[in-house]
Short mmCIF file of C-alpha atoms in Angstrom, two decimals:
data_model
loop_
_atom_site.label_atom_id
_atom_site.label_comp_id
_atom_site.label_asym_id
_atom_site.label_seq_id
_atom_site.Cartn_x
_atom_site.Cartn_y
_atom_site.Cartn_z
CA MET A 6 -4.73 -8.08 -12.02
CA PRO A 7 -2.95 -10.11 -14.66
CA THR A 8 -3.37 -13.43 -12.78
CA SER A 9 -7.15 -13.12 -12.60
CA ARG A 10 -7.27 -12.16 -16.30
CA ILE A 11 -5.28 -15.30 -17.22
CA LEU A 12 -7.58 -17.42 -15.02
CA LEU A 13 -10.65 -15.93 -16.65
CA TRP A 14 -9.54 -16.44 -20.23
CA SER A 15 -8.22 -19.93 -19.45
CA GLY A 16 -11.55 -20.86 -17.95
CA LEU A 17 -13.47 -19.51 -20.87
CA ALA A 18 -11.22 -21.36 -23.33
CA ALA A 19 -11.53 -24.60 -21.39
CA ALA A 20 -15.36 -24.30 -21.22
CA ALA A 21 -15.55 -23.58 -24.96
CA GLY A 22 -13.26 -26.54 -25.76
CA GLY A 23 -15.41 -28.72 -23.57
CA ALA A 24 -18.55 -27.56 -25.32
CA VAL A 25 -17.01 -28.40 -28.70
CA LEU A 26 -16.02 -31.88 -27.52
CA CYS A 27 -19.52 -32.48 -26.18
CA VAL A 28 -21.06 -31.48 -29.48
CA LEU A 29 -18.65 -33.75 -31.39
CA GLY A 30 -19.43 -36.63 -29.02
CA TRP A 31 -23.15 -36.09 -29.44
CA TYR A 32 -22.75 -35.99 -33.20
CA GLY A 33 -20.75 -39.24 -33.16
CA ILE A 34 -23.20 -41.00 -30.87
CA SER A 35 -26.21 -39.91 -32.88
CA GLY A 36 -24.89 -41.65 -35.96
CA GLU A 37 -24.48 -45.06 -34.23
CA ARG A 38 -27.37 -47.40 -33.70
CA PHE A 39 -25.86 -49.83 -31.19
CA ALA A 40 -24.68 -48.89 -27.70
CA GLU A 41 -21.40 -50.78 -28.17
CA ARG A 42 -20.45 -48.45 -31.00
CA GLN A 43 -21.51 -45.30 -29.07
CA LEU A 44 -19.18 -46.07 -26.16
CA PRO A 45 -15.95 -44.81 -27.91
CA TYR A 46 -17.57 -41.43 -28.63
CA LEU A 47 -18.72 -41.21 -25.03
CA ALA A 48 -15.28 -42.03 -23.68
CA SER A 49 -13.26 -39.90 -26.05
CA CYS A 50 -15.43 -36.79 -26.46
CA THR A 51 -18.37 -36.41 -24.12
CA VAL A 52 -16.76 -37.26 -20.77
CA PRO A 53 -13.62 -35.16 -21.35
CA GLY A 54 -15.80 -32.34 -22.75
CA ALA A 55 -17.91 -32.33 -19.57
CA ALA A 56 -14.76 -32.38 -17.47
CA LEU A 57 -13.42 -29.37 -19.40
CA ILE A 58 -16.67 -27.47 -18.87
CA VAL A 59 -16.46 -28.07 -15.11
CA ALA A 60 -12.76 -27.11 -15.07
CA GLY A 61 -13.56 -23.95 -17.02
CA ALA A 62 -16.28 -23.00 -14.57
CA VAL A 63 -13.90 -23.49 -11.62
CA LEU A 64 -11.29 -21.28 -13.29
CA VAL A 65 -13.83 -18.53 -14.04
CA VAL A 66 -15.09 -18.58 -10.41
CA ALA A 67 -11.46 -18.49 -9.22
CA ALA A 68 -10.78 -15.45 -11.39
CA TYR A 69 -13.71 -13.58 -9.91
CA ALA A 70 -12.86 -14.73 -6.37
CA ARG A 71 -9.40 -13.19 -6.67
CA ASP A 72 -10.94 -9.79 -7.42
CA VAL A 73 -13.01 -9.82 -4.23
CA ARG A 74 -11.42 -7.82 -1.44
CA PRO A 75 -11.89 -8.73 2.23
CA PRO A 76 -13.72 -6.14 4.29
CA GLU A 77 -11.66 -3.47 6.00
CA PRO A 78 -10.94 -4.20 9.69
CA ARG A 79 -13.05 -2.10 11.99
CA PRO A 80 -11.45 0.09 14.66
CA ALA A 81 -11.33 -1.41 18.15
CA ALA A 82 -13.82 1.08 19.52
CA ALA A 83 -16.40 0.25 16.85
CA ALA A 84 -15.79 -3.47 17.36
CA ALA A 85 -16.51 -3.14 21.07
CA GLY A 86 -19.93 -1.63 20.38
CA GLU A 87 -18.90 1.99 20.98
CA ALA A 88 -19.54 4.63 18.33
CA PRO A 89 -16.37 5.77 16.54
CA PRO A 90 -15.29 9.31 17.40
CA GLN A 91 -16.87 11.86 15.09
CA SER A 92 -14.69 14.68 13.91
CA SER A 93 -16.63 17.85 13.40
CA PRO A 94 -15.95 19.56 10.10
CA SER A 95 -14.33 22.92 10.32
CA ALA A 96 -16.10 26.02 9.14
CA GLU A 97 -12.88 27.76 8.08
CA GLY A 98 -12.88 29.03 4.56
CA PRO A 99 -15.66 29.97 2.13
CA LEU A 100 -18.49 27.58 1.28
CA LEU A 101 -17.96 25.63 -1.97
CA ARG A 102 -20.04 24.08 -4.73
CA VAL A 103 -19.35 21.98 -7.79
CA PRO A 104 -20.39 23.50 -11.17
CA GLY A 105 -24.07 22.82 -11.75
CA GLY A 106 -24.50 21.55 -8.21
CA SER A 107 -27.35 22.51 -5.92
CA LEU A 108 -25.64 22.06 -2.53
CA ALA A 109 -23.35 24.25 -0.49
CA HIS A 110 -20.40 22.39 1.18
CA ARG A 111 -17.81 23.18 3.78
CA PRO A 112 -14.25 23.08 2.45
CA ASP A 113 -13.49 19.79 4.26
CA CYS A 114 -16.74 18.01 3.20
CA PRO A 115 -15.97 14.47 1.96
CA LEU A 116 -18.29 14.94 -0.99
CA ILE A 117 -16.20 17.83 -2.38
CA GLU A 118 -12.68 16.87 -1.27
CA GLY A 119 -10.30 16.28 -4.14
CA LYS A 120 -12.49 18.09 -6.70
CA PRO A 121 -10.37 20.89 -8.24
CA GLU A 122 -13.41 22.19 -10.16
CA ALA A 123 -15.16 23.23 -6.89
CA THR A 124 -15.79 26.96 -6.73
CA GLU A 125 -17.04 29.40 -4.05
CA VAL A 126 -20.77 29.63 -3.58
CA GLY A 127 -20.88 33.42 -3.79
CA GLU A 128 -24.43 34.79 -3.84
CA ALA A 129 -26.04 31.60 -5.23
CA ALA A 130 -29.03 30.32 -3.24
CA LEU A 131 -28.13 26.67 -2.52
CA ALA A 132 -29.44 24.00 -0.16
CA PRO A 133 -27.11 22.88 2.65
CA CYS A 134 -25.21 19.64 2.19
CA PRO A 135 -26.72 16.86 4.39
CA VAL A 136 -23.25 15.46 5.11
CA CYS A 137 -21.29 18.47 6.28
CA GLU A 138 -24.25 20.75 7.25
CA PRO A 139 -22.60 24.08 6.51
CA TRP A 140 -25.19 26.06 8.44
CA PRO A 141 -28.03 25.17 10.84
CA PRO A 142 -31.37 24.47 9.17
#
């Protein structure tokens, strides 16, 4: 998201600028012996620097908060305490596996859906997938 990227970089820049101002204020204060002469450095560098650090932190948190997605709404049946309806996977078609995999899957198994590299099991001795359970144990 471009907006969150802008917030993030703005926050980091503000915090870095605030840190520079705090260092400059500290350096100016450290060279003055009397409190009356330290006050201008405090007012012109240290306080604005601290404010920039806080503003930068707020912007960085806002950037990360924009990336957080709210949870998906639950179906009405699940919200009422009932179990959602389970769809049984179909056994139509040959069992599949991914190259180098050790599990046999049904064609509609969610662990293998959308994987074009999936091939038929053939004669390979594979363990059954715990999700789709292609055959009884």
